[in-house]
Amino acid sequence: MGDSGLCDKSLTSNEILRRAVSALHEGISQGRRFTVYDDALDSRKKTDFSLLTEVRQALQENQGLYLVYQPKISLVTGRVTGAEALLRWQHPKNGEVLPGVFIPLVEKTSLMRELTAWVIDHTIVQLSAWQSRGLSLPVSINLAASDFSRPDFCDELEQKMLDARLDPALLGVECLETEKMLESPAALIGLDMLKQRGFKISLDDFGSGYSNINYLRQIPMDIIKLDRSIVSKVADDNASRIIVRNVITLLKQLDYIVLAEGVEDARTVDILRRLGCDEVQGYFFAKPMTPDAFETWYHGRDEALK
């Protein structure tokens, strides 16, 4: 039940009804049987709805959304092993809107499918452009469990790569929602299909939130990305160093590639190398860059390592 609360006498009957419906929707989303209307919450919902409308418009007009690329570095050779494509949104009025603001809203709607398609299509275009210039580098994209749960998703993704004459190994899939994956047989089947077709699968942010090594064998993964929350402390905290060392050792014994995220200083890089970590990603090497900036940076680093 949604309660509009004590109402100003100047409010119209339609506005009172709208407030009651707003409270009802909030109660349903929170699993509560009774919810009273709240001004602040209603204002936030209006803002969220407006933001979703603007994301839809940005997709339809192909304006404002763009991808940046952050390199992944081998701790053995020092060379670039790939990149992660990250979505950005330059809002026409509000400037840069962080992904953490709009993506969680989009994920709750059917708009997520459109946004995922946009990211995939633009990543493939960039892969093709780099290929034509002799830069053959794997790029990973972030997907929600709802994406690869769709029975037709794997076939669609493979067909897009075939149409672009690209090897599926050049496109990686990064996933985060471990609990949702374990609760969804369709998601696990979808990931397994992607892996069988040659796409590389990464588990993102391992070590934060719901992280349990026991579930790893249930999920078809190639790469485990250690979260910055545990990586950032290895240089100064002995207990953190011991934990990370044991995690890396165990993951490598299970034949995973181990990548550390959020690496920001040389000492952390050196420690991770000695602990047996395979790859790193972070501001110490490079921030996320536009395609042109990434290409220039890549060739400069490649030349310096010769």
mmCIF file of C-alpha atoms in Angstrom:
data_model
loop_
_atom_site.group_PDB
_atom_site.id
_atom_site.type_symbol
_atom_site.label_atom_id
_atom_site.label_comp_id
_atom_site.label_asym_id
_atom_site.label_seq_id
_atom_site.Cartn_x
_atom_site.Cartn_y
_atom_site.Cartn_z
ATOM 1 C CA MET A 1 0.000 0.000 0.000
ATOM 2 C CA GLY A 2 1.206 3.506 -0.842
ATOM 3 C CA ASP A 3 0.198 6.420 1.432
ATOM 4 C CA SER A 4 0.406 9.978 0.053
ATOM 5 C CA GLY A 5 0.893 11.281 3.607
ATOM 6 C CA LEU A 6 -0.462 14.565 4.973
ATOM 7 C CA CYS A 7 -1.190 16.688 1.922
ATOM 8 C CA ASP A 8 -1.310 20.417 1.380
ATOM 9 C CA LYS A 9 -4.886 21.474 0.635
ATOM 10 C CA SER A 10 -3.655 23.212 -2.510
ATOM 11 C CA LEU A 11 -2.656 19.889 -4.088
ATOM 12 C CA THR A 12 -4.884 18.563 -6.832
ATOM 13 C CA SER A 13 -6.438 15.134 -6.618
ATOM 14 C CA ASN A 14 -4.168 13.995 -9.463
ATOM 15 C CA GLU A 15 -1.060 15.073 -7.539
ATOM 16 C CA ILE A 16 -2.265 13.297 -4.391
ATOM 17 C CA LEU A 17 -2.853 10.147 -6.447
ATOM 18 C CA ARG A 18 0.586 10.483 -8.080
ATOM 19 C CA ARG A 19 2.227 10.697 -4.656
ATOM 20 C CA ALA A 20 0.356 7.626 -3.445
ATOM 21 C CA VAL A 21 1.432 5.696 -6.548
ATOM 22 C CA SER A 22 5.018 6.889 -6.023
ATOM 23 C CA ALA A 23 4.941 5.538 -2.468
ATOM 24 C CA LEU A 24 3.373 2.293 -3.715
ATOM 25 C CA HIS A 25 6.145 1.746 -6.276
ATOM 26 C CA GLU A 26 8.797 2.389 -3.634
ATOM 27 C CA GLY A 27 7.128 -0.095 -1.294
ATOM 28 C CA ILE A 28 7.035 -2.747 -4.018
ATOM 29 C CA SER A 29 10.705 -2.193 -4.904
ATOM 30 C CA GLN A 30 11.696 -2.531 -1.235
ATOM 31 C CA GLY A 31 9.416 -5.492 -0.520
ATOM 32 C CA ARG A 32 7.345 -3.546 2.016
ATOM 33 C CA ARG A 33 3.569 -3.814 2.426
ATOM 34 C CA PHE A 34 3.114 -0.191 3.469
ATOM 35 C CA THR A 35 5.079 2.933 2.483
ATOM 36 C CA VAL A 36 4.458 6.611 3.198
ATOM 37 C CA TYR A 37 5.241 9.231 0.553
ATOM 38 C CA ASP A 38 8.551 11.020 1.051
ATOM 39 C CA ASP A 39 9.401 14.341 -0.650
ATOM 40 C CA ALA A 40 13.152 13.684 -0.868
ATOM 41 C CA LEU A 41 12.627 10.200 -2.263
ATOM 42 C CA ASP A 42 10.091 11.460 -4.783
ATOM 43 C CA SER A 43 12.508 14.176 -5.899
ATOM 44 C CA ARG A 44 15.258 11.591 -6.385
ATOM 45 C CA LYS A 45 12.932 9.398 -8.431
ATOM 46 C CA LYS A 46 12.089 12.357 -10.669
ATOM 47 C CA THR A 47 15.806 13.021 -11.147
ATOM 48 C CA ASP A 48 16.446 9.354 -11.923
ATOM 49 C CA PHE A 49 13.614 9.261 -14.451
ATOM 50 C CA SER A 50 14.913 12.414 -16.120
ATOM 51 C CA LEU A 51 18.411 10.922 -16.287
ATOM 52 C CA LEU A 52 17.104 7.726 -17.876
ATOM 53 C CA THR A 53 15.206 9.750 -20.464
ATOM 54 C CA GLU A 54 18.403 11.627 -21.305
ATOM 55 C CA VAL A 55 20.428 8.400 -21.592
ATOM 56 C CA ARG A 56 17.830 7.062 -24.028
ATOM 57 C CA GLN A 57 18.083 10.279 -26.021
ATOM 58 C CA ALA A 58 21.895 10.083 -26.019
ATOM 59 C CA LEU A 59 21.675 6.548 -27.426
ATOM 60 C CA GLN A 60 19.123 7.462 -30.078
ATOM 61 C CA GLU A 61 21.105 10.503 -31.229
ATOM 62 C CA ASN A 62 24.534 8.921 -30.635
ATOM 63 C CA GLN A 63 25.595 12.060 -28.778
ATOM 64 C CA GLY A 64 27.541 12.400 -25.533
ATOM 65 C CA LEU A 65 28.384 8.738 -24.921
ATOM 66 C CA TYR A 66 31.946 7.653 -25.638
ATOM 67 C CA LEU A 67 34.515 5.014 -24.694
ATOM 68 C CA VAL A 68 37.921 5.405 -23.089
ATOM 69 C CA TYR A 69 40.553 2.673 -22.855
ATOM 70 C CA GLN A 70 42.827 1.749 -19.945
ATOM 71 C CA PRO A 71 45.805 -0.531 -20.683
ATOM 72 C CA LYS A 72 46.658 -3.801 -18.947
ATOM 73 C CA ILE A 73 50.371 -4.458 -18.425
ATOM 74 C CA SER A 74 52.284 -7.744 -18.129
ATOM 75 C CA LEU A 75 54.473 -7.871 -15.019
ATOM 76 C CA VAL A 76 56.740 -10.362 -16.801
ATOM 77 C CA THR A 77 57.497 -8.472 -20.027
ATOM 78 C CA GLY A 78 56.288 -4.955 -19.231
ATOM 79 C CA ARG A 79 54.326 -4.946 -22.475
ATOM 80 C CA VAL A 80 50.670 -4.055 -22.980
ATOM 81 C CA THR A 81 48.521 -7.196 -22.971
ATOM 82 C CA GLY A 82 45.191 -5.530 -23.667
ATOM 83 C CA ALA A 83 42.831 -2.769 -22.614
ATOM 84 C CA GLU A 84 39.533 -2.287 -20.825
ATOM 85 C CA ALA A 85 36.868 -0.207 -22.559
ATOM 86 C CA LEU A 86 35.097 2.102 -20.109
ATOM 87 C CA LEU A 87 31.888 3.984 -20.824
ATOM 88 C CA ARG A 88 31.705 7.748 -20.296
ATOM 89 C CA TRP A 89 28.911 10.295 -20.738
ATOM 90 C CA GLN A 90 29.403 13.978 -21.471
ATOM 91 C CA HIS A 91 26.023 15.440 -20.511
ATOM 92 C CA PRO A 92 25.051 18.536 -22.548
ATOM 93 C CA LYS A 93 24.215 20.544 -19.390
ATOM 94 C CA ASN A 94 25.755 18.745 -16.413
ATOM 95 C CA GLY A 95 29.123 17.900 -17.947
ATOM 96 C CA GLU A 96 30.752 14.552 -17.191
ATOM 97 C CA VAL A 97 28.297 12.134 -15.547
ATOM 98 C CA LEU A 98 30.034 9.253 -13.781
ATOM 99 C CA PRO A 99 29.090 5.691 -14.845
ATOM 100 C CA GLY A 100 28.282 4.883 -11.216
ATOM 101 C CA VAL A 101 25.474 7.428 -11.394
ATOM 102 C CA PHE A 102 23.620 6.355 -14.529
ATOM 103 C CA ILE A 103 24.527 2.698 -15.181
ATOM 104 C CA PRO A 104 22.835 1.340 -11.995
ATOM 105 C CA LEU A 105 19.647 3.099 -13.124
ATOM 106 C CA VAL A 106 19.879 1.751 -16.664
ATOM 107 C CA GLU A 107 20.492 -1.810 -15.412
ATOM 108 C CA LYS A 108 17.009 -1.865 -13.888
ATOM 109 C CA THR A 109 15.340 -1.151 -17.228
ATOM 110 C CA SER A 110 15.079 -2.556 -20.752
ATOM 111 C CA LEU A 111 17.408 0.266 -21.806
ATOM 112 C CA MET A 112 20.332 -1.864 -20.606
ATOM 113 C CA ARG A 113 20.103 -4.003 -23.719
ATOM 114 C CA GLU A 114 20.431 -0.916 -25.941
ATOM 115 C CA LEU A 115 23.344 0.453 -23.924
ATOM 116 C CA THR A 116 25.163 -2.885 -24.061
ATOM 117 C CA ALA A 117 24.670 -3.045 -27.837
ATOM 118 C CA TRP A 118 26.083 0.483 -28.152
ATOM 119 C CA VAL A 119 29.202 -0.442 -26.151
ATOM 120 C CA ILE A 120 29.729 -3.659 -28.128
ATOM 121 C CA ASP A 121 29.273 -1.996 -31.521
ATOM 122 C CA HIS A 122 31.615 0.896 -30.748
ATOM 123 C CA THR A 123 34.247 -1.415 -29.252
ATOM 124 C CA ILE A 124 34.179 -3.600 -32.371
ATOM 125 C CA VAL A 125 34.528 -0.520 -34.591
ATOM 126 C CA GLN A 126 37.589 0.519 -32.571
ATOM 127 C CA LEU A 127 39.081 -2.983 -32.695
ATOM 128 C CA SER A 128 38.680 -2.983 -36.477
ATOM 129 C CA ALA A 129 40.281 0.454 -36.783
ATOM 130 C CA TRP A 130 43.274 -0.612 -34.705
ATOM 131 C CA GLN A 131 43.569 -3.872 -36.651
ATOM 132 C CA SER A 132 43.726 -1.941 -39.921
ATOM 133 C CA ARG A 133 46.677 0.020 -38.519
ATOM 134 C CA GLY A 134 48.525 -3.062 -37.312
ATOM 135 C CA LEU A 135 47.511 -2.791 -33.657
ATOM 136 C CA SER A 136 46.074 -6.172 -32.659
ATOM 137 C CA LEU A 137 45.184 -5.791 -29.006
ATOM 138 C CA PRO A 138 42.425 -7.520 -26.982
ATOM 139 C CA VAL A 139 39.829 -5.191 -25.455
ATOM 140 C CA SER A 140 37.429 -6.171 -22.667
ATOM 141 C CA ILE A 141 33.981 -4.729 -22.006
ATOM 142 C CA ASN A 142 31.863 -4.765 -18.850
ATOM 143 C CA LEU A 143 28.595 -6.683 -19.041
ATOM 144 C CA ALA A 144 25.733 -7.265 -16.621
ATOM 145 C CA ALA A 145 24.445 -10.744 -15.775
ATOM 146 C CA SER A 146 21.215 -9.817 -17.561
ATOM 147 C CA ASP A 147 23.186 -9.404 -20.798
ATOM 148 C CA PHE A 148 24.711 -12.857 -21.101
ATOM 149 C CA SER A 149 21.624 -14.489 -19.566
ATOM 150 C CA ARG A 150 19.808 -13.896 -22.839
ATOM 151 C CA PRO A 151 19.794 -17.118 -24.909
ATOM 152 C CA ASP A 152 20.586 -15.250 -28.135
ATOM 153 C CA PHE A 153 23.357 -13.046 -26.717
ATOM 154 C CA CYS A 154 26.319 -15.311 -27.470
ATOM 155 C CA ASP A 155 25.223 -15.935 -31.060
ATOM 156 C CA GLU A 156 24.666 -12.214 -31.638
ATOM 157 C CA LEU A 157 28.066 -11.274 -30.221
ATOM 158 C CA GLU A 158 29.873 -13.957 -32.208
ATOM 159 C CA GLN A 159 28.111 -12.887 -35.415
ATOM 160 C CA LYS A 160 29.124 -9.262 -34.887
ATOM 161 C CA MET A 161 32.759 -10.322 -34.521
ATOM 162 C CA LEU A 162 32.533 -12.525 -37.624
ATOM 163 C CA ASP A 163 30.960 -9.696 -39.627
ATOM 164 C CA ALA A 164 33.896 -7.493 -38.621
ATOM 165 C CA ARG A 165 36.335 -10.321 -39.452
ATOM 166 C CA LEU A 166 37.700 -10.276 -35.928
ATOM 167 C CA ASP A 167 38.823 -13.190 -33.764
ATOM 168 C CA PRO A 168 36.519 -13.572 -30.700
ATOM 169 C CA ALA A 169 39.687 -13.735 -28.564
ATOM 170 C CA LEU A 170 40.108 -10.001 -29.235
ATOM 171 C CA LEU A 171 36.956 -9.188 -27.247
ATOM 172 C CA GLY A 172 36.900 -9.961 -23.536
ATOM 173 C CA VAL A 173 33.926 -9.958 -21.189
ATOM 174 C CA GLU A 174 34.208 -8.613 -17.640
ATOM 175 C CA CYS A 175 31.482 -9.439 -15.136
ATOM 176 C CA LEU A 176 30.921 -8.372 -11.559
ATOM 177 C CA GLU A 177 27.567 -9.551 -10.239
ATOM 178 C CA THR A 178 28.702 -12.840 -8.714
ATOM 179 C CA GLU A 179 25.608 -13.449 -6.602
ATOM 180 C CA LYS A 180 23.289 -12.864 -9.565
ATOM 181 C CA MET A 181 25.354 -15.239 -11.705
ATOM 182 C CA LEU A 182 25.251 -18.007 -9.123
ATOM 183 C CA GLU A 183 21.495 -17.568 -8.759
ATOM 184 C CA SER A 184 20.940 -17.679 -12.524
ATOM 185 C CA PRO A 185 21.523 -20.931 -14.441
ATOM 186 C CA ALA A 186 20.947 -18.923 -17.647
ATOM 187 C CA ALA A 187 23.829 -16.574 -16.772
ATOM 188 C CA LEU A 188 26.220 -19.467 -16.121
ATOM 189 C CA ILE A 189 25.172 -21.163 -19.361
ATOM 190 C CA GLY A 190 25.637 -17.875 -21.218
ATOM 191 C CA LEU A 191 29.151 -17.400 -19.839
ATOM 192 C CA ASP A 192 30.077 -20.975 -20.668
ATOM 193 C CA MET A 193 28.879 -20.487 -24.258
ATOM 194 C CA LEU A 194 30.967 -17.320 -24.582
ATOM 195 C CA LYS A 195 34.038 -19.115 -23.274
ATOM 196 C CA GLN A 196 33.524 -22.032 -25.679
ATOM 197 C CA ARG A 197 33.303 -19.595 -28.609
ATOM 198 C CA GLY A 198 36.695 -18.117 -27.730
ATOM 199 C CA PHE A 199 35.762 -14.988 -25.764
ATOM 200 C CA LYS A 200 37.960 -14.394 -22.697
ATOM 201 C CA ILE A 201 36.010 -14.082 -19.437
ATOM 202 C CA SER A 202 37.157 -11.979 -16.470
ATOM 203 C CA LEU A 203 35.742 -11.741 -12.953
ATOM 204 C CA ASP A 204 36.001 -8.123 -11.852
ATOM 205 C CA ASP A 205 36.634 -6.677 -8.366
ATOM 206 C CA PHE A 206 37.603 -9.964 -6.700
ATOM 207 C CA GLY A 207 38.213 -9.388 -2.993
ATOM 208 C CA SER A 208 35.427 -6.853 -2.505
ATOM 209 C CA GLY A 209 31.916 -7.654 -1.378
ATOM 210 C CA TYR A 210 30.755 -11.188 -2.104
ATOM 211 C CA SER A 211 34.061 -12.929 -2.845
ATOM 212 C CA ASN A 212 34.377 -16.621 -2.091
ATOM 213 C CA ILE A 213 36.970 -18.834 -3.768
ATOM 214 C CA ASN A 214 34.599 -21.806 -3.479
ATOM 215 C CA TYR A 215 32.290 -20.395 -6.161
ATOM 216 C CA LEU A 216 35.026 -19.821 -8.720
ATOM 217 C CA ARG A 217 34.827 -23.352 -10.085
ATOM 218 C CA GLN A 218 31.127 -22.829 -10.778
ATOM 219 C CA ILE A 219 31.824 -19.855 -13.051
ATOM 220 C CA PRO A 220 33.742 -20.306 -16.330
ATOM 221 C CA MET A 221 36.518 -17.719 -15.930
ATOM 222 C CA ASP A 222 39.914 -17.090 -17.516
ATOM 223 C CA ILE A 223 41.063 -14.005 -15.610
ATOM 224 C CA ILE A 224 40.530 -12.897 -12.005
ATOM 225 C CA LYS A 225 40.891 -9.168 -11.343
ATOM 226 C CA LEU A 226 41.922 -8.354 -7.772
ATOM 227 C CA ASP A 227 40.044 -5.347 -6.420
ATOM 228 C CA ARG A 228 41.940 -2.163 -5.602
ATOM 229 C CA SER A 229 40.662 -2.349 -2.003
ATOM 230 C CA ILE A 230 43.055 -5.223 -1.231
ATOM 231 C CA VAL A 231 45.786 -4.332 -3.723
ATOM 232 C CA SER A 232 46.285 -0.762 -2.468
ATOM 233 C CA LYS A 233 47.487 -1.889 0.975
ATOM 234 C CA VAL A 234 50.167 -4.427 0.028
ATOM 235 C CA ALA A 235 53.013 -1.887 0.138
ATOM 236 C CA ASP A 236 52.340 -0.718 3.700
ATOM 237 C CA ASP A 237 50.494 -3.503 5.487
ATOM 238 C CA ASN A 238 52.118 -6.889 6.088
ATOM 239 C CA ALA A 239 48.798 -8.644 6.767
ATOM 240 C CA SER A 240 47.400 -7.408 3.437
ATOM 241 C CA ARG A 241 50.558 -8.578 1.694
ATOM 242 C CA ILE A 242 50.196 -12.075 3.170
ATOM 243 C CA ILE A 243 46.527 -12.250 2.163
ATOM 244 C CA VAL A 244 47.223 -11.108 -1.403
ATOM 245 C CA ARG A 245 50.160 -13.504 -1.732
ATOM 246 C CA ASN A 246 48.021 -16.474 -0.657
ATOM 247 C CA VAL A 247 45.128 -15.429 -2.912
ATOM 248 C CA ILE A 248 47.447 -15.079 -5.926
ATOM 249 C CA THR A 249 49.097 -18.436 -5.202
ATOM 250 C CA LEU A 250 45.752 -20.218 -4.951
ATOM 251 C CA LEU A 251 44.303 -18.582 -8.067
ATOM 252 C CA LYS A 252 47.358 -19.464 -10.130
ATOM 253 C CA GLN A 253 47.206 -23.062 -8.889
ATOM 254 C CA LEU A 254 43.661 -23.072 -10.274
ATOM 255 C CA ASP A 255 45.096 -21.911 -13.645
ATOM 256 C CA TYR A 256 43.669 -18.396 -13.645
ATOM 257 C CA ILE A 257 45.458 -15.341 -14.958
ATOM 258 C CA VAL A 258 45.650 -12.870 -12.051
ATOM 259 C CA LEU A 259 45.376 -9.134 -12.731
ATOM 260 C CA ALA A 260 45.619 -6.459 -10.017
ATOM 261 C CA GLU A 261 43.471 -3.335 -10.409
ATOM 262 C CA GLY A 262 44.069 0.166 -9.081
ATOM 263 C CA VAL A 263 47.882 0.045 -9.046
ATOM 264 C CA GLU A 264 49.189 3.554 -8.430
ATOM 265 C CA ASP A 265 52.855 3.354 -7.384
ATOM 266 C CA ALA A 266 56.108 1.596 -8.300
ATOM 267 C CA ARG A 267 56.489 -0.132 -4.932
ATOM 268 C CA THR A 268 53.127 -1.857 -5.285
ATOM 269 C CA VAL A 269 54.078 -2.957 -8.804
ATOM 270 C CA ASP A 270 57.334 -4.462 -7.522
ATOM 271 C CA ILE A 271 55.626 -6.291 -4.656
ATOM 272 C CA LEU A 272 52.898 -7.694 -6.918
ATOM 273 C CA ARG A 273 55.551 -8.910 -9.344
ATOM 274 C CA ARG A 274 57.368 -10.732 -6.532
ATOM 275 C CA LEU A 275 54.079 -12.209 -5.302
ATOM 276 C CA GLY A 276 53.497 -13.784 -8.720
ATOM 277 C CA CYS A 277 50.758 -11.510 -10.069
ATOM 278 C CA ASP A 278 50.541 -11.758 -13.872
ATOM 279 C CA GLU A 279 49.189 -8.372 -14.933
ATOM 280 C CA VAL A 280 48.331 -4.945 -13.541
ATOM 281 C CA GLN A 281 46.074 -2.051 -14.423
ATOM 282 C CA GLY A 282 46.056 1.406 -12.877
ATOM 283 C CA TYR A 283 47.045 5.061 -12.875
ATOM 284 C CA PHE A 284 50.731 4.266 -12.284
ATOM 285 C CA PHE A 285 50.905 3.207 -15.925
ATOM 286 C CA ALA A 286 48.052 5.162 -17.487
ATOM 287 C CA LYS A 287 44.613 6.595 -16.879
ATOM 288 C CA PRO A 288 41.769 5.662 -19.241
ATOM 289 C CA MET A 289 42.397 7.397 -22.584
ATOM 290 C CA THR A 290 40.566 8.286 -25.769
ATOM 291 C CA PRO A 291 41.348 5.943 -28.701
ATOM 292 C CA ASP A 292 43.815 8.360 -30.316
ATOM 293 C CA ALA A 293 45.597 9.069 -27.028
ATOM 294 C CA PHE A 294 45.739 5.351 -26.255
ATOM 295 C CA GLU A 295 47.266 4.536 -29.626
ATOM 296 C CA THR A 296 49.928 7.242 -29.245
ATOM 297 C CA TRP A 297 50.711 6.077 -25.703
ATOM 298 C CA TYR A 298 50.878 2.432 -26.804
ATOM 299 C CA HIS A 299 53.355 3.053 -29.617
ATOM 300 C CA GLY A 300 55.497 5.221 -27.342
ATOM 301 C CA ARG A 301 55.669 2.514 -24.682
ATOM 302 C CA ASP A 302 56.268 -0.215 -27.254
ATOM 303 C CA GLU A 303 59.160 1.762 -28.743
ATOM 304 C CA ALA A 304 60.691 2.395 -25.307
ATOM 305 C CA LEU A 305 60.706 -1.342 -24.526
ATOM 306 C CA LYS A 306 62.568 -2.312 -27.704
#
